[in-house]
XYZ file of N, CA and C in Angstrom:
585
model
N 12.366 39.613 -24.776
C 11.470 40.559 -24.381
C 11.852 41.588 -22.398
N 12.501 42.087 -23.166
C 12.934 42.977 -22.000
C 11.902 43.882 -21.174
N 12.051 44.046 -20.322
C 11.430 44.604 -19.094
C 11.715 45.769 -18.256
N 11.740 46.775 -18.634
C 11.239 48.749 -17.575
C 11.880 47.740 -16.191
N 12.436 48.493 -15.484
C 11.380 48.694 -14.162
C 11.612 49.501 -13.414
N 11.181 50.302 -13.434
C 9.992 52.005 -13.861
C 9.176 51.056 -13.650
N 8.051 51.378 -12.713
C 6.289 51.492 -13.401
C 5.883 52.906 -13.579
N 4.875 52.529 -14.780
C 4.447 53.195 -15.289
C 3.160 53.415 -15.529
N 2.213 54.411 -14.951
C 0.842 54.433 -15.660
C 0.770 54.531 -17.026
N -1.066 53.960 -17.185
C -1.085 54.127 -18.590
C -0.358 55.083 -19.828
N -0.903 56.754 -18.770
C -0.710 57.610 -19.441
C 0.079 57.793 -19.620
N 1.244 57.144 -18.450
C 2.898 57.413 -19.117
C 3.330 57.065 -20.740
N 2.631 55.591 -20.145
C 3.053 54.018 -21.602
C 2.682 55.184 -22.531
N 1.260 55.828 -23.083
C 1.131 56.453 -23.721
C 2.091 57.785 -24.297
N 2.358 58.182 -23.619
C 3.700 59.584 -23.967
C 5.109 58.502 -23.812
N 5.143 57.671 -23.436
C 6.304 57.540 -22.988
C 7.722 57.499 -24.497
N 8.817 58.257 -25.264
C 9.201 58.262 -25.632
C 10.682 57.603 -25.610
N 11.600 56.202 -26.170
C 12.752 57.269 -25.498
C 14.051 57.530 -26.858
N 13.493 57.359 -27.382
C 14.555 58.686 -28.718
C 14.859 56.318 -29.889
N 14.425 55.587 -29.587
C 14.269 54.206 -30.163
C 13.441 54.280 -31.255
N 13.427 52.773 -32.401
C 12.667 52.545 -32.996
C 11.017 51.092 -32.555
N 11.998 51.373 -30.502
C 10.857 49.797 -30.069
C 10.017 50.700 -29.704
N 9.136 48.831 -30.184
C 7.534 48.845 -29.368
C 8.353 48.211 -27.744
N 6.749 48.470 -27.382
C 6.267 48.639 -26.471
C 5.478 47.921 -25.758
N 5.338 46.495 -25.084
C 3.644 46.927 -24.667
C 4.260 46.611 -22.989
N 3.066 47.723 -22.316
C 3.080 46.991 -20.605
C 2.218 46.651 -20.389
N 2.805 46.285 -18.917
C 2.313 45.211 -18.486
C 2.557 45.424 -17.020
N 1.764 45.145 -15.889
C 1.648 45.611 -14.765
C 1.892 46.853 -14.337
N 2.043 48.049 -15.861
C 3.044 49.476 -15.309
C 4.800 48.807 -15.541
N 5.007 48.131 -15.858
C 6.519 48.020 -16.774
C 6.314 48.033 -18.738
N 7.657 48.115 -18.993
C 7.051 48.321 -20.295
C 7.729 46.774 -21.224
N 7.409 46.266 -21.433
C 7.484 44.485 -21.937
C 7.691 45.181 -23.611
N 9.320 44.806 -23.622
C 10.012 45.109 -25.622
C 8.866 44.182 -26.543
N 9.227 44.661 -27.163
C 8.315 43.263 -28.054
C 9.096 43.105 -28.974
N 10.020 41.663 -28.685
C 10.923 41.855 -29.865
C 10.508 42.090 -31.377
N 11.795 41.839 -32.756
C 11.313 42.298 -33.884
C 11.039 40.468 -34.382
N 9.765 40.822 -35.110
C 9.488 39.549 -35.360
C 9.940 38.976 -36.029
N 10.481 37.314 -36.550
C 10.364 36.924 -37.803
C 10.201 36.859 -38.870
N 10.934 36.938 -40.512
C 10.183 36.378 -41.292
C 8.344 35.863 -41.533
N 8.388 35.064 -40.741
C 6.713 34.516 -41.066
C 6.165 35.036 -40.882
N 6.178 35.462 -39.530
C 5.792 36.353 -38.470
C 5.243 36.979 -38.914
N 5.806 38.121 -39.941
C 5.291 39.674 -40.444
C 4.641 38.776 -41.700
N 4.975 37.688 -42.532
C 4.257 37.303 -43.108
C 3.199 36.662 -43.084
N 2.764 35.731 -42.031
C 1.103 35.921 -41.411
C 0.412 37.094 -41.068
N 0.903 37.364 -40.598
C -0.201 37.822 -40.623
C -0.615 39.958 -40.567
N 0.579 39.924 -42.377
C 0.215 41.094 -43.113
C -0.507 39.822 -44.130
N -1.353 38.952 -44.001
C -1.658 37.200 -44.684
C -3.006 38.203 -44.700
N -2.913 37.748 -43.217
C -4.335 37.589 -42.159
C -4.900 39.251 -42.394
N -4.156 40.131 -42.018
C -4.673 41.267 -42.547
C -5.260 42.100 -43.610
N -4.351 41.599 -44.727
C -5.401 41.656 -46.257
C -6.260 40.465 -46.085
N -6.238 39.189 -45.788
C -8.068 38.573 -46.253
C -8.939 39.882 -45.303
N -8.496 39.833 -44.028
C -9.903 40.326 -43.539
C -10.008 41.687 -43.856
N -9.315 42.923 -44.445
C -9.751 44.367 -45.490
C -10.564 43.628 -46.564
N -10.081 42.418 -47.640
C -10.577 42.186 -48.495
C -11.753 41.269 -48.015
N -12.111 40.278 -47.266
C -13.506 40.103 -46.694
C -14.121 41.259 -45.976
N -14.162 42.518 -45.860
C -14.454 43.513 -45.243
C -15.200 43.715 -46.096
N -14.470 44.076 -47.357
C -15.206 44.843 -48.616
C -15.762 44.124 -49.170
N -15.799 42.474 -49.355
C -16.447 42.340 -49.515
C -17.397 42.517 -49.396
N -17.537 42.341 -47.815
C -18.980 41.966 -47.397
C -19.609 42.940 -46.439
N -18.588 44.902 -47.258
C -19.105 45.673 -47.113
C -19.415 46.191 -46.019
N -19.082 45.857 -44.827
C -18.697 46.627 -43.320
C -18.331 47.582 -43.256
N -18.311 48.206 -42.427
C -17.628 49.107 -41.591
C -17.456 49.511 -40.910
N -16.697 48.133 -41.149
C -15.232 47.855 -40.314
C -13.502 47.966 -40.495
N -12.401 48.083 -40.485
C -11.041 47.898 -40.722
C -11.014 46.782 -39.966
N -9.717 46.375 -40.694
C -8.096 45.402 -40.001
C -6.897 46.537 -39.947
N -6.853 46.089 -38.800
C -5.097 46.910 -38.988
C -4.082 45.955 -38.443
N -3.476 46.023 -38.624
C -1.841 45.257 -38.135
C -0.610 46.126 -37.340
N -0.600 45.171 -35.563
C 0.115 46.348 -35.117
C 0.008 47.728 -34.641
N -1.352 48.898 -35.011
C -1.569 49.676 -34.562
C -2.417 50.068 -33.470
N -2.307 49.267 -32.907
C -4.249 49.740 -32.397
C -3.625 48.848 -30.352
N -3.501 49.406 -29.329
C -3.183 49.215 -28.254
C -4.558 48.540 -27.693
N -4.483 47.575 -26.808
C -6.048 48.191 -25.741
C -5.528 47.299 -24.382
N -6.931 48.499 -23.919
C -6.390 48.559 -21.915
C -6.632 47.556 -21.421
N -5.629 46.585 -21.176
C -6.388 45.144 -20.346
C -7.220 45.949 -18.493
N -8.096 44.522 -18.543
C -8.642 45.150 -17.044
C -7.323 43.840 -15.967
N -6.991 43.624 -16.399
C -5.312 42.546 -15.698
C -5.723 42.747 -13.924
N -5.357 42.235 -13.570
C -5.787 42.631 -11.813
C -4.863 43.443 -11.606
N -4.712 44.220 -10.380
C -3.542 44.894 -10.252
C -3.193 46.178 -9.748
N -2.115 46.607 -9.678
C -2.363 48.233 -8.309
C -1.428 48.637 -10.095
N -1.733 48.092 -10.600
C -0.531 49.416 -12.499
C -1.623 48.699 -13.929
N -1.444 49.183 -14.885
C -2.017 49.446 -16.178
C -1.135 49.118 -16.738
N -2.077 48.449 -18.065
C -1.229 47.055 -18.873
C -2.518 47.425 -20.396
N -1.405 47.401 -21.715
C -2.049 47.865 -23.220
C -1.225 46.517 -23.408
N -2.674 45.790 -24.625
C -1.605 44.997 -25.376
C -0.972 45.453 -27.145
N -0.583 45.162 -27.423
C -1.071 44.952 -29.267
C -0.953 44.346 -30.079
N -2.390 43.890 -29.702
C -2.016 42.955 -30.748
C -1.453 42.608 -32.103
N -1.527 41.378 -32.956
C -0.303 41.484 -34.014
C -1.651 41.958 -35.298
N -2.857 41.372 -35.221
C -3.961 41.972 -35.773
C -4.972 42.434 -34.937
N -6.072 43.809 -35.537
C -7.440 43.555 -34.714
C -7.639 44.088 -35.544
N -9.595 43.259 -35.940
C -10.163 44.566 -36.231
C -11.373 45.377 -35.292
N -11.736 46.647 -36.286
C -12.623 46.983 -35.145
C -13.378 47.954 -36.161
N -14.345 48.518 -35.413
C -15.502 48.988 -36.209
C -14.428 50.154 -37.170
N -14.870 50.554 -38.199
C -14.479 51.845 -38.756
C -14.718 53.245 -38.324
N -15.467 53.802 -37.312
C -15.714 54.587 -36.370
C -15.193 54.758 -35.163
N -15.560 53.512 -34.963
C -13.836 53.395 -33.570
C -12.678 53.085 -34.163
N -11.905 52.718 -35.552
C -10.827 53.897 -35.743
C -10.942 54.999 -36.174
N -11.660 55.722 -36.613
C -11.463 57.146 -37.645
C -11.806 58.270 -35.842
N -12.369 57.550 -34.511
C -11.343 58.263 -33.429
C -11.112 58.146 -33.016
N -9.547 57.688 -33.399
C -8.644 57.454 -32.616
C -7.602 58.121 -33.801
N -7.989 58.601 -34.547
C -7.067 59.085 -35.756
C -6.652 60.541 -35.235
N -7.235 61.213 -33.807
C -6.507 62.379 -33.761
C -5.888 62.005 -32.056
N -6.493 61.751 -31.956
C -5.287 60.694 -29.970
C -4.535 59.274 -30.184
N -4.113 58.751 -29.636
C -3.470 57.048 -29.242
C -3.893 55.965 -30.258
N -3.397 55.537 -30.347
C -4.558 54.339 -31.563
C -4.420 53.101 -30.129
N -5.674 53.614 -28.942
C -5.392 52.683 -28.088
C -7.369 52.484 -27.773
N -7.570 51.407 -27.515
C -9.311 51.283 -26.849
C -8.966 50.423 -25.333
N -10.012 52.255 -24.736
C -9.973 51.381 -23.743
C -11.215 51.084 -22.718
N -11.139 50.713 -21.587
C -11.928 49.797 -20.826
C -13.171 50.031 -21.430
N -13.021 51.846 -21.179
C -14.473 51.912 -21.518
C -15.218 51.771 -23.220
N -14.945 51.667 -23.272
C -15.162 51.905 -24.706
C -15.073 50.100 -25.387
N -15.603 50.168 -27.174
C -16.415 48.869 -27.048
C -15.271 47.811 -27.559
N -15.074 46.350 -27.027
C -13.733 45.616 -27.939
C -13.923 46.088 -29.419
N -12.813 44.897 -29.797
C -12.809 45.051 -30.934
C -13.491 43.459 -31.637
N -13.656 43.579 -33.087
C -14.711 42.082 -33.289
C -13.224 41.196 -33.143
N -12.126 40.949 -33.580
C -11.385 39.983 -33.970
C -9.574 40.697 -33.168
N -9.499 39.730 -32.618
C -7.549 39.981 -32.914
C -6.963 38.472 -32.608
N -5.843 38.866 -33.167
C -4.371 37.706 -33.879
C -4.016 38.313 -32.972
N -3.159 36.747 -32.734
C -1.712 37.075 -32.334
C -0.928 35.298 -32.659
N 0.363 36.202 -32.615
C 0.677 35.178 -34.010
C 2.472 34.523 -33.008
N 2.242 33.185 -32.113
C 3.174 32.863 -31.312
C 4.742 33.160 -32.453
N 5.548 32.650 -30.723
C 6.604 33.078 -30.755
C 7.323 32.582 -29.650
N 8.340 31.852 -29.747
C 8.958 31.401 -28.742
C 8.772 32.278 -27.365
N 8.997 33.880 -27.927
C 9.527 34.907 -26.616
C 7.617 34.605 -26.442
N 7.198 34.878 -26.308
C 5.162 35.144 -26.127
C 4.012 33.751 -26.281
N 5.276 32.658 -25.839
C 4.077 32.010 -25.515
C 3.129 31.458 -24.379
N 2.919 31.777 -23.689
C 2.648 31.835 -22.346
C 1.862 33.090 -22.154
N 2.913 34.151 -22.448
C 1.588 35.050 -23.028
C 0.616 35.296 -23.659
N 0.492 34.616 -25.554
C -0.118 34.779 -26.048
C -1.699 33.524 -24.878
N -1.166 32.334 -24.680
C -2.012 31.260 -24.633
C -2.933 31.398 -23.637
N -1.469 31.544 -22.578
C -2.760 32.085 -20.695
C -2.712 33.320 -20.659
N -2.424 34.426 -20.768
C -1.940 36.265 -20.018
C -2.931 36.518 -20.478
N -3.086 36.730 -22.004
C -3.856 37.094 -22.627
C -5.518 36.404 -22.874
N -5.293 36.345 -23.379
C -6.462 34.399 -23.262
C -7.347 35.330 -22.618
N -7.490 35.339 -20.810
C -7.758 35.611 -20.218
C -8.700 37.488 -20.046
N -7.128 37.705 -20.499
C -7.254 39.233 -20.131
C -8.728 39.869 -21.489
N -7.919 38.876 -22.680
C -8.707 38.957 -23.447
C -11.297 39.250 -23.982
N -10.857 37.540 -22.872
C -12.212 37.418 -22.976
C -12.873 38.041 -21.722
N -12.237 38.367 -20.854
C -12.870 39.566 -19.899
C -13.611 40.922 -20.525
N -12.216 41.170 -22.371
C -12.508 42.678 -22.261
C -14.061 42.443 -23.228
N -14.414 40.993 -23.170
C -15.403 40.927 -24.360
C -15.146 40.448 -25.645
N -13.769 41.010 -25.982
C -13.548 41.042 -28.029
C -14.345 39.145 -28.311
N -14.609 38.745 -29.580
C -15.287 38.348 -29.672
C -15.459 36.953 -29.944
N -13.642 37.174 -30.370
C -12.998 36.180 -31.081
C -10.982 36.290 -31.466
N -10.971 35.861 -30.643
C -9.413 35.084 -30.708
C -8.005 34.567 -31.308
N -7.904 34.790 -32.779
C -7.277 33.981 -33.135
C -5.520 33.579 -32.397
N -4.874 31.995 -32.635
C -4.161 32.615 -31.971
C -3.231 31.665 -32.832
N -1.851 32.023 -33.336
C -2.102 31.594 -34.500
C -0.052 30.418 -34.189
N -0.198 29.985 -34.589
C 0.642 29.317 -33.787
C 1.302 28.048 -34.255
N 3.276 28.997 -35.060
C 3.575 28.252 -35.643
C 4.292 27.237 -35.664
N 4.780 27.273 -34.334
C 5.577 25.473 -33.728
C 5.034 24.680 -33.226
N 3.120 24.739 -33.006
C 2.410 23.238 -33.193
C 1.856 23.395 -34.166
N 2.262 24.375 -35.070
C 1.414 24.315 -36.579
C 0.530 23.886 -36.740
N -0.409 25.210 -35.484
C -1.449 25.117 -35.615
C -1.977 26.356 -35.755
N -3.922 26.479 -36.083
C -4.851 27.844 -35.561
C -5.484 27.939 -34.592
N -5.399 28.250 -33.839
C -6.003 28.058 -32.052
C -7.523 29.003 -32.609
N -8.512 29.447 -32.653
C -9.549 30.307 -32.029
C -10.801 29.968 -31.996
N -10.323 31.070 -30.627
C -11.293 31.237 -29.738
C -12.569 32.108 -29.329
N -13.918 31.392 -29.835
C -15.512 32.278 -29.707
C -15.757 32.251 -28.347
N -16.710 34.219 -27.640
C -17.113 34.255 -27.106
C -17.953 33.509 -26.725
N -18.601 32.661 -26.117
C -19.865 32.052 -26.377
C -19.753 31.514 -24.435
N -20.990 32.994 -24.296
C -22.707 33.569 -22.188
C -20.446 33.883 -21.980
N -19.914 34.795 -22.568
C -19.091 35.440 -21.904
C -17.958 34.477 -21.479
N -17.385 33.450 -22.026
C -16.199 32.101 -21.898
C -15.883 32.116 -23.309
N -14.573 31.891 -23.704
C -14.376 31.718 -24.725
C -14.257 30.740 -25.202
N -15.182 29.533 -25.667
C -15.062 27.665 -26.132
C -13.884 27.942 -27.239
N -12.966 26.932 -27.627
C -12.269 26.303 -28.603
C -12.023 26.045 -30.286
N -10.965 25.221 -30.248
C -11.184 25.280 -31.527
C -10.783 25.277 -32.353
N -9.499 24.197 -32.669
C -8.325 23.761 -32.624
C -8.688 23.771 -34.639
N -7.339 24.035 -35.236
C -7.065 23.737 -36.489
C -5.763 23.882 -37.646
N -6.051 22.477 -37.811
C -4.425 22.235 -38.415
C -4.761 21.895 -39.989
N -4.014 21.419 -40.435
C -3.239 21.404 -42.748
C -4.818 22.000 -42.801
N -5.076 21.023 -43.256
C -6.045 21.750 -44.602
C -7.322 22.312 -43.763
N -7.664 21.479 -43.306
C -9.006 22.636 -42.410
C -9.369 23.606 -42.772
N -10.457 24.020 -42.971
C -10.436 25.743 -43.438
C -10.872 25.905 -41.485
N -10.821 27.069 -41.215
C -10.677 27.524 -39.908
C -11.760 28.268 -40.146
N -13.022 28.258 -38.700
C -14.675 28.316 -38.422
C -13.902 29.854 -38.183
N -15.595 31.095 -39.359
C -14.437 31.982 -37.794
C -16.110 32.980 -38.258
N -16.864 33.265 -36.663
C -18.365 33.522 -36.795
C -18.630 35.108 -36.979
N -17.397 35.112 -36.773
C -16.751 37.151 -37.313
C -16.553 37.175 -38.758
N -16.163 36.247 -39.131
C -16.225 36.244 -41.089
C -15.856 35.390 -40.696
N -17.435 34.542 -41.319
C -18.504 33.917 -41.491
C -17.760 33.121 -43.501
N -17.679 34.114 -43.295
C -17.567 33.861 -45.212
C -15.878 33.164 -45.146
N -15.228 33.190 -44.833
C -13.960 33.658 -44.953
C -13.591 32.038 -45.127
N -12.761 32.165 -46.235
C -11.960 29.728 -46.753
C -10.783 30.393 -46.918
N -9.861 29.708 -45.198
C -8.621 29.532 -44.837
C -8.933 28.381 -44.767
N -7.845 27.719 -45.333
C -7.890 27.020 -43.479
C -6.265 26.920 -43.018
N -5.767 26.579 -42.366
C -4.594 26.586 -41.457
C -3.510 26.929 -41.830
N -3.235 25.703 -43.004
C -1.837 25.749 -43.861
C -2.218 27.117 -44.906
N -2.910 26.982 -45.062
C -3.062 28.893 -45.374
C -2.410 29.944 -44.747
N -2.890 30.478 -43.907
C -2.185 30.905 -42.693
C -0.802 30.911 -42.059
N -0.043 29.627 -41.757
C 1.615 29.396 -41.383
C 0.904 29.961 -42.720
N 1.351 28.956 -43.709
C 1.808 29.448 -44.619
C 2.225 31.291 -44.725
N 1.087 31.547 -44.936
C 0.588 33.037 -45.183
C 0.759 33.742 -46.899
N 0.167 32.381 -46.850
C -0.141 32.359 -48.399
C -1.288 31.488 -48.921
N -2.417 32.075 -50.219
C -3.271 31.847 -50.514
C -2.842 30.471 -51.735
């Protein structure tokens, strides 16, 4: 990942166009290029997005799951703005419809997503486990999944009394989700990106 040296506001970030297809997160005012994911990364995010959508439909919830399409303004400290783009984000249908005519970003004054997923890569390991964990906790995101193909585990963080409680799932262990209690997925299925 590379970063820019010019500091940007959130509004500058939302209107930024460098003429390339490169996607960026904004971290303390700096554009951080998002590297091209591996095929495994893509398989995992697509699989989870499909599974969440199926569960939403089965439960008849007024929610949507979106793969890499929704940015989240972060409460990260400092003078400069931060915006993250999770690999998968689950929000209410009403919230998604409210973004159709504007940038797809959840602002600090809006309700947080129900669930976000980050798939770990070598370049994002520290950010996914440390920075985003703190930011998503402060935002009040009810559930945060860290899918880690490097460690061959899925870490699920549930918001309990304003703090994340964590549980690690490996192999054939079924993942326990508060947001999707009926979901029947093992860590292995998620890491393989297949049922």
